[in-house]
Coordinates of C-alpha atoms in Angstrom, one line a residue:
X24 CA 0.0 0.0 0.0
X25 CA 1.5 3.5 -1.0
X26 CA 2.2 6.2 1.5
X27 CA -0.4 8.7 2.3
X28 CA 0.2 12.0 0.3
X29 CA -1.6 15.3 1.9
X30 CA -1.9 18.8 0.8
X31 CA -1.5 21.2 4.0
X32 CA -2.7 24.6 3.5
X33 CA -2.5 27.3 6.5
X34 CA -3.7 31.0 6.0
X35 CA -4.7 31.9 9.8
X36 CA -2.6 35.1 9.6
X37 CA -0.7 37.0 7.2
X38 CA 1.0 33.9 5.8
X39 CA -0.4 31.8 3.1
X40 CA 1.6 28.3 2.7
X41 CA 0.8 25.1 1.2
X42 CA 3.1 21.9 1.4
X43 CA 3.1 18.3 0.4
X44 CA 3.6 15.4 2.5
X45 CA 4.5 11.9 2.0
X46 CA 3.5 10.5 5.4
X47 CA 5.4 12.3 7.6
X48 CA 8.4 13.1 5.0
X49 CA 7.6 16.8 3.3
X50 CA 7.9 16.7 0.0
X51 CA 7.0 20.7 -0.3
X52 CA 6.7 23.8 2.0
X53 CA 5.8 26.7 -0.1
X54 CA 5.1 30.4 2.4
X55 CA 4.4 34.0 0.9
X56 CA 4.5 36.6 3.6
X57 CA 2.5 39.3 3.5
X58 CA 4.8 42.7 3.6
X59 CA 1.6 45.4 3.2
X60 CA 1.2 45.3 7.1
X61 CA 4.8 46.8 7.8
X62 CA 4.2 50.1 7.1
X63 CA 0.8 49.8 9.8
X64 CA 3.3 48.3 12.7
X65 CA 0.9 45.0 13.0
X66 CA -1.5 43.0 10.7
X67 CA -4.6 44.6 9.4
X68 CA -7.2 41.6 9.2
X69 CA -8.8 42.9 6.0
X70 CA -5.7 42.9 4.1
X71 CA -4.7 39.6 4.9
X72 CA -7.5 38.3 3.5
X73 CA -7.5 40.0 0.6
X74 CA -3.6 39.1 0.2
X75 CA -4.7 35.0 0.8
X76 CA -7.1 35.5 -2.0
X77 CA -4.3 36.5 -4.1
X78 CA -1.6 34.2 -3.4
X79 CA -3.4 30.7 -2.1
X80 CA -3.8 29.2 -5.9
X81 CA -0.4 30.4 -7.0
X82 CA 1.2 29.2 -3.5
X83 CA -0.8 25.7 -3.8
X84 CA 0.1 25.1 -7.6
X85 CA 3.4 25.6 -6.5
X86 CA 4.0 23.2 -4.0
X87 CA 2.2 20.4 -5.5
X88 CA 4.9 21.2 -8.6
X89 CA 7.9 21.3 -6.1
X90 CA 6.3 18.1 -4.8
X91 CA 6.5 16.4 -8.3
X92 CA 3.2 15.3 -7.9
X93 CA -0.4 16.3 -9.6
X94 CA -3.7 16.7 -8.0
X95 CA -4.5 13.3 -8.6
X96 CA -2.2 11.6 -6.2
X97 CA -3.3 13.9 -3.0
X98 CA -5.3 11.7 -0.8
X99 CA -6.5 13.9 1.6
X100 CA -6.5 17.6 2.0
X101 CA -5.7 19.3 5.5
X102 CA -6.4 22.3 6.6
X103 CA -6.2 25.3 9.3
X104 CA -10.1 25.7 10.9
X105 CA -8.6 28.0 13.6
X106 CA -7.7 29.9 16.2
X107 CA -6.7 32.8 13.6
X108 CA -7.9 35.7 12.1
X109 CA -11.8 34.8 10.9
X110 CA -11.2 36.3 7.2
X111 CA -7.9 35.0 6.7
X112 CA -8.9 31.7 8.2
X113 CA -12.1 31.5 6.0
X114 CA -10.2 31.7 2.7
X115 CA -8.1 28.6 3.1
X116 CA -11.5 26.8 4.6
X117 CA -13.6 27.7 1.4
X118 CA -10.3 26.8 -1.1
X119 CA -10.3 23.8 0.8
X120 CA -14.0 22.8 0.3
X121 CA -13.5 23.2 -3.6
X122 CA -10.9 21.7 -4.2
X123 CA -12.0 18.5 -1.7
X124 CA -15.5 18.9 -3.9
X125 CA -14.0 19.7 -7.4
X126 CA -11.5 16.4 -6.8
X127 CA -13.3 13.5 -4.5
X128 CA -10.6 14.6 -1.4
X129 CA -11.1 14.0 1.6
X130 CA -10.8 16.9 4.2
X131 CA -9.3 16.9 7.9
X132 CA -9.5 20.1 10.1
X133 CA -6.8 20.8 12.3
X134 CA -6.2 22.9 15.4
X135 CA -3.4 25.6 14.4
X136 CA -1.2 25.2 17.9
X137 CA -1.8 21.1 17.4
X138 CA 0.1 21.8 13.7
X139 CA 2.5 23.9 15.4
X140 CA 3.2 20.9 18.5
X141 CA 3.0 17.8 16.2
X142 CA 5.8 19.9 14.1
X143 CA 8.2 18.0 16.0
X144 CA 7.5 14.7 13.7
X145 CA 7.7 15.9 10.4
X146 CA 10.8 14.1 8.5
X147 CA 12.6 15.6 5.7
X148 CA 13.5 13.4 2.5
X149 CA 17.4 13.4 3.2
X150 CA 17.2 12.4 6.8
X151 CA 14.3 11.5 10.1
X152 CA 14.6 14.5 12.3
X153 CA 14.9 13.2 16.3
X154 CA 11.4 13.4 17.6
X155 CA 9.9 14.2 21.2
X156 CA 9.0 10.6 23.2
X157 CA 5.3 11.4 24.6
X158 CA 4.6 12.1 27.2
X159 CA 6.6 15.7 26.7
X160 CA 6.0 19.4 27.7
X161 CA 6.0 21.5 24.8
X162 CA 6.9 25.8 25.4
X163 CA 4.6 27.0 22.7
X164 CA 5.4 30.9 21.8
X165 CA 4.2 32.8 19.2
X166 CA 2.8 36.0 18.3
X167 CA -0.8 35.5 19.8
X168 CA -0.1 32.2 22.2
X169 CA 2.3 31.2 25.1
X170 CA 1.4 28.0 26.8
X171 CA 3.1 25.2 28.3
X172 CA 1.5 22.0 26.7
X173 CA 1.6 18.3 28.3
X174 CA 1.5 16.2 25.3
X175 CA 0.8 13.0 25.7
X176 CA 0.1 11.4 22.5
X177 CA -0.9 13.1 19.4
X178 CA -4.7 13.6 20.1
X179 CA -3.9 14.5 23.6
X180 CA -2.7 17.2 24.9
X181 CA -3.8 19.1 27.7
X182 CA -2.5 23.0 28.6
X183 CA -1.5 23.5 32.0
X184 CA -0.3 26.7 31.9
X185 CA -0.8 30.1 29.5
X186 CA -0.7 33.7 29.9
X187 CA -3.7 35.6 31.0
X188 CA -2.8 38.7 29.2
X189 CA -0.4 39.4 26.2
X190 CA 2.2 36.5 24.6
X191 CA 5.9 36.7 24.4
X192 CA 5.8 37.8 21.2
X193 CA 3.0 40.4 21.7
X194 CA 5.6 42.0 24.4
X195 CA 8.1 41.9 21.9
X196 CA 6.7 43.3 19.1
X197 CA 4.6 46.4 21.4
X198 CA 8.3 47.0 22.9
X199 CA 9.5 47.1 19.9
X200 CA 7.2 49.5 18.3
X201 CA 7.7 52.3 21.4
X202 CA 11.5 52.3 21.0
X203 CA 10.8 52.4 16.8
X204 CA 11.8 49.4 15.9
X205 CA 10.4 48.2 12.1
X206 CA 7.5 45.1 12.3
X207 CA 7.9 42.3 13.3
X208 CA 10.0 43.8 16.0
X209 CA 11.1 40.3 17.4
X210 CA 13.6 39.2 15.0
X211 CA 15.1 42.7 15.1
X212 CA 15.4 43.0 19.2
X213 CA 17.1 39.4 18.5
X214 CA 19.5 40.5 16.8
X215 CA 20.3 43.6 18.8
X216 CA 20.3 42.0 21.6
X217 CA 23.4 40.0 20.4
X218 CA 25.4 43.2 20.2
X219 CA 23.7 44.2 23.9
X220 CA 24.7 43.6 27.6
X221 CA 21.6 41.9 29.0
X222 CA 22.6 43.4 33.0
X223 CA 22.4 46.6 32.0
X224 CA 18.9 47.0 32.6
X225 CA 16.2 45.8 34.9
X226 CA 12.5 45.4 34.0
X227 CA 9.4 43.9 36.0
X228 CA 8.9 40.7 36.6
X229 CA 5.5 39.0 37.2
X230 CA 4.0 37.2 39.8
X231 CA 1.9 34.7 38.5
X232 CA 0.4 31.7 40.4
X233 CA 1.1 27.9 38.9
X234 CA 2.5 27.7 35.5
X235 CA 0.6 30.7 34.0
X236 CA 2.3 33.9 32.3
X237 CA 1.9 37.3 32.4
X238 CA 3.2 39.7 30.1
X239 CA 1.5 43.0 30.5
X240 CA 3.2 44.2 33.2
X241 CA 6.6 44.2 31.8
X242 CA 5.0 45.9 28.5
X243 CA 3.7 48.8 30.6
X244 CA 7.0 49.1 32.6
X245 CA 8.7 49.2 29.8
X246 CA 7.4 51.7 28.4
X247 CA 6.9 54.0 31.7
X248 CA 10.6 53.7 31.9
X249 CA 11.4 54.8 28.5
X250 CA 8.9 57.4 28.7
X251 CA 10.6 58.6 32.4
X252 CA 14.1 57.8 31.1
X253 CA 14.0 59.7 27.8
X254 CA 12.7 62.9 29.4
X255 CA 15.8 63.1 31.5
X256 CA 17.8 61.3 28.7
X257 CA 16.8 62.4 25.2
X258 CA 19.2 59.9 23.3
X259 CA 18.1 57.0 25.7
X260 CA 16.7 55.0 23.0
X261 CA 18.9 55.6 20.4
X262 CA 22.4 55.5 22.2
X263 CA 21.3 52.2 24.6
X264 CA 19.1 50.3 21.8
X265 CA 21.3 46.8 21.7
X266 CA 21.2 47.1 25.7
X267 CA 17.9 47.7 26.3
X268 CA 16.9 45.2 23.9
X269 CA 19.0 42.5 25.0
X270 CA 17.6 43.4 28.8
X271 CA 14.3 43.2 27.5
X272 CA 15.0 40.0 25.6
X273 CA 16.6 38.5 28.9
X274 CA 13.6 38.9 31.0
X275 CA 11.6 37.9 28.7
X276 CA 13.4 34.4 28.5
X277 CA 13.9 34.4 32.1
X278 CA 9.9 34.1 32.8
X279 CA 9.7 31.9 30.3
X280 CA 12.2 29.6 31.5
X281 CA 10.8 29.6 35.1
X282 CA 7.9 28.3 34.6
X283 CA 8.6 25.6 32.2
X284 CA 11.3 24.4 34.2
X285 CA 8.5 24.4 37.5
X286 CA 6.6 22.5 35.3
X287 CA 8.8 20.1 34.3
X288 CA 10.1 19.4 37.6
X289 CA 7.0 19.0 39.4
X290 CA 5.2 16.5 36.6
X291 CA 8.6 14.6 36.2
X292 CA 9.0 14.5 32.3
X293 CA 12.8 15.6 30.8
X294 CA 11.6 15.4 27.4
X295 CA 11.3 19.1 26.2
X296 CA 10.3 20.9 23.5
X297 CA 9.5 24.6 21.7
X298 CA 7.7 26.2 19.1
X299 CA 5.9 28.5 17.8
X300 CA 7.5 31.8 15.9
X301 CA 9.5 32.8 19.1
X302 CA 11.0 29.3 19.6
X303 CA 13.6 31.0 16.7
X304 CA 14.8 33.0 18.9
X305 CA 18.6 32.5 19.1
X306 CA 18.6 33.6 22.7
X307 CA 15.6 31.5 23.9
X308 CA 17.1 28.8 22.0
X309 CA 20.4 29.1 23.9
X310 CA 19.0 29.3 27.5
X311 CA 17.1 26.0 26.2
X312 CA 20.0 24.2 25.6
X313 CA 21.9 25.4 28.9
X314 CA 19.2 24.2 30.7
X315 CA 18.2 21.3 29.5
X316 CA 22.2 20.1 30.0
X317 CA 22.0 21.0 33.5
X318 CA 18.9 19.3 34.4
X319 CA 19.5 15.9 31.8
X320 CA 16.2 16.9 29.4
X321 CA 16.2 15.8 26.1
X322 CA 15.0 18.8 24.2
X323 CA 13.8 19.5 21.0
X324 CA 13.9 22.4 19.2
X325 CA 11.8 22.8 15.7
X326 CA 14.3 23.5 12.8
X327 CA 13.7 27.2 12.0
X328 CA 11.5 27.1 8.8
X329 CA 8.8 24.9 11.1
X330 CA 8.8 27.5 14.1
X331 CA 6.7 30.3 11.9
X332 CA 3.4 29.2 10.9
X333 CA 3.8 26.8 7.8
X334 CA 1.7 24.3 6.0
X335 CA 3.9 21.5 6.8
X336 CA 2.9 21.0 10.3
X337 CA -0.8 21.5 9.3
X338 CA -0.4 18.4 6.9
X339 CA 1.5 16.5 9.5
X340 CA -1.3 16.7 12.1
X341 CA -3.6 16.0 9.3
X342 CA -2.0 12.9 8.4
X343 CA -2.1 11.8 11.9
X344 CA -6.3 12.7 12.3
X345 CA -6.4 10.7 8.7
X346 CA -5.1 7.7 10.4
X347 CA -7.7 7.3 12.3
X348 CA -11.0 8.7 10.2
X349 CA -11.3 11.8 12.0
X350 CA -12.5 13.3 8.8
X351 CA -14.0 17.4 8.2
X352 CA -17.7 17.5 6.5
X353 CA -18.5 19.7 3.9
X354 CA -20.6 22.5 6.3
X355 CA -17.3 22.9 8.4
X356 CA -16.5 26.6 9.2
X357 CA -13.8 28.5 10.5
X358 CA -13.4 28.7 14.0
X359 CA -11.5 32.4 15.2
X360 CA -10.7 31.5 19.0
X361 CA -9.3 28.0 19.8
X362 CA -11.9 27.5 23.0
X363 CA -14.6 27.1 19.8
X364 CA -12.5 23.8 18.5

């Protein structure tokens, strides 16, 4: 019996990506980013979708060519039904249901954090990528999400911890925008924080009960103290930027940190993993690996083209829901919040 081959296709933000599986090996992983929101400092909803519309049969044709396969040989077609943005979400759902109706494909829904957990199983065709042992606790961080995941097989997975206000990369990206920095300010406090001494500065810290996060707080000291600082200090920003960002990067990974390693000391489990689009960054990645060889984890961190959102790890949860029948019908919507799922 030949291999399962699934068409992924993920448009809950401002990306629009399709990719090809072969199992669990990826056979295509094709993204187009959306660059209209830079000049608003965020993503405005109505352009994404209108951006989606324009790229999602260009970006599918092209990863089932990359693929080397035609339509014919897909076997199943999965796809993001949420949390997202509604509009963006609802473009890749309605693609989906003609295609599935124009073809004889089945469809499979998937939850958009599950894709972006069960990204620790895709393979790639020149080698099998070392994959998390269930159970494990997964650090998901992204632009809208932080949770701390128990995973305990592929179907489930229960969050014991998440913040109650703004994500890590919220608090990134709103601290980058008061000290000027371009959209998405993450990447960019990355890498001035390389160039930065992380001491130099000392933000607010959050006292949250359990394994839940709080990021709001730090936002709104952050920005008292710049606004405090610069009126004494007109060139604060600009003459301490790689310091303030790497301070601000620091604590950021510090709360992070604590609570994941609370977590994974109190439920026993050593085998670790990230993702999400701040799992790439190089500083969060590094205190990872520091800690997991002090306390004997076995972590696992997503190569960096799985840790934004991508279609591959759409299609790899599909495949996995496939397995067992878990199929979508053909009145499915799109689902905005993941509490609807």
């Amino acid at each position: 019996m030949e291999e399962l081959i699934i068409l992924g296709i993920e448009s809950s933000c401002d990306d629009t990506s399709a990719a090809v599986l072969r199992g669990r090996t990826l056979l295509s992983n094709v993204i187009a980013s959306q660059q209209v929101h830079v000049q608003y400092g965020g993503v405005i909803p109505e352009l994404a979708s209108r951006a989606h519309q324009q790229n999602i049969i260009p970006v599918v044709d092209t990863a089932v060519r990359d693929a080397g396969i035609t339509l014919g040989d897909i076997g199943a077609i999965a796809f993001t039904r949420g949390p997202g943005l509604l509009g963006s979400l609802l473009v890749g759902v309605s693609f989906t249901k003609g295609l599935s109706l124009a073809r004889g494909i089945p469809m499979v829904e998937v939850n958009h954090l599950k894709g972006h957990i069960l990204s620790h199983f895709i393979d790639l065709p020149d080698r099998t990528l070392p994959h998390p042992s269930f159970p494990f606790l997964c650090l998901l961080v992204s632009g809208g999400h932080t949770q701390i995941v128990e995973v305990r097989s592929w179907d489930e997975m229960e969050i014991i911890g998440t913040t109650i206000d703004d994500a890590a990369g919220e608090a990134f990206d709103k601290c980058a925008k008061v000290m000027g920095l371009p959209y998405p300010g993450g990447p960019v406090i990355d890498r001035l924080a390389q160039e930065g001494d992380p001491e130099r500065f000392r933000f607010a810290r959050p006292r949250v009960g359990g394994y839940d996060y709080s990021f709001s707080g730090l936002k709104t000291s952050f920005l008292y103290f710049l606004r405090d600082r610069v009126a004494a200090e007109p060139g604060l920003i600009e003459n301490n930027k790689s310091d303030l960002c790497a301070s601000l990067q620091k604590t950021i990974i510090d709360i992070l940190l604590k609570k994941l390693v609370l977590a994974a000391k109190e439920r026993g489990i050593r085998e670790i993993a990230a993702a999400g689009g701040v799992s790439a960054n190089s500083g969060l990645r590094s205190r990872l690996t520091e800690e997991a060889g002090r306390r004997h984890w076995n972590l696992y961190l997503p190569e960096l083209k799985f840790t934004t959102d991508n279609a591959a790890m759409i299609a790899v949860a599909g495949y996995f829901k496939y397995l067992t029948g878990q199929f979508a019908e053909l009145d499915v919507t799109p689902s905005a919040r993941v509490g609807e799922l």
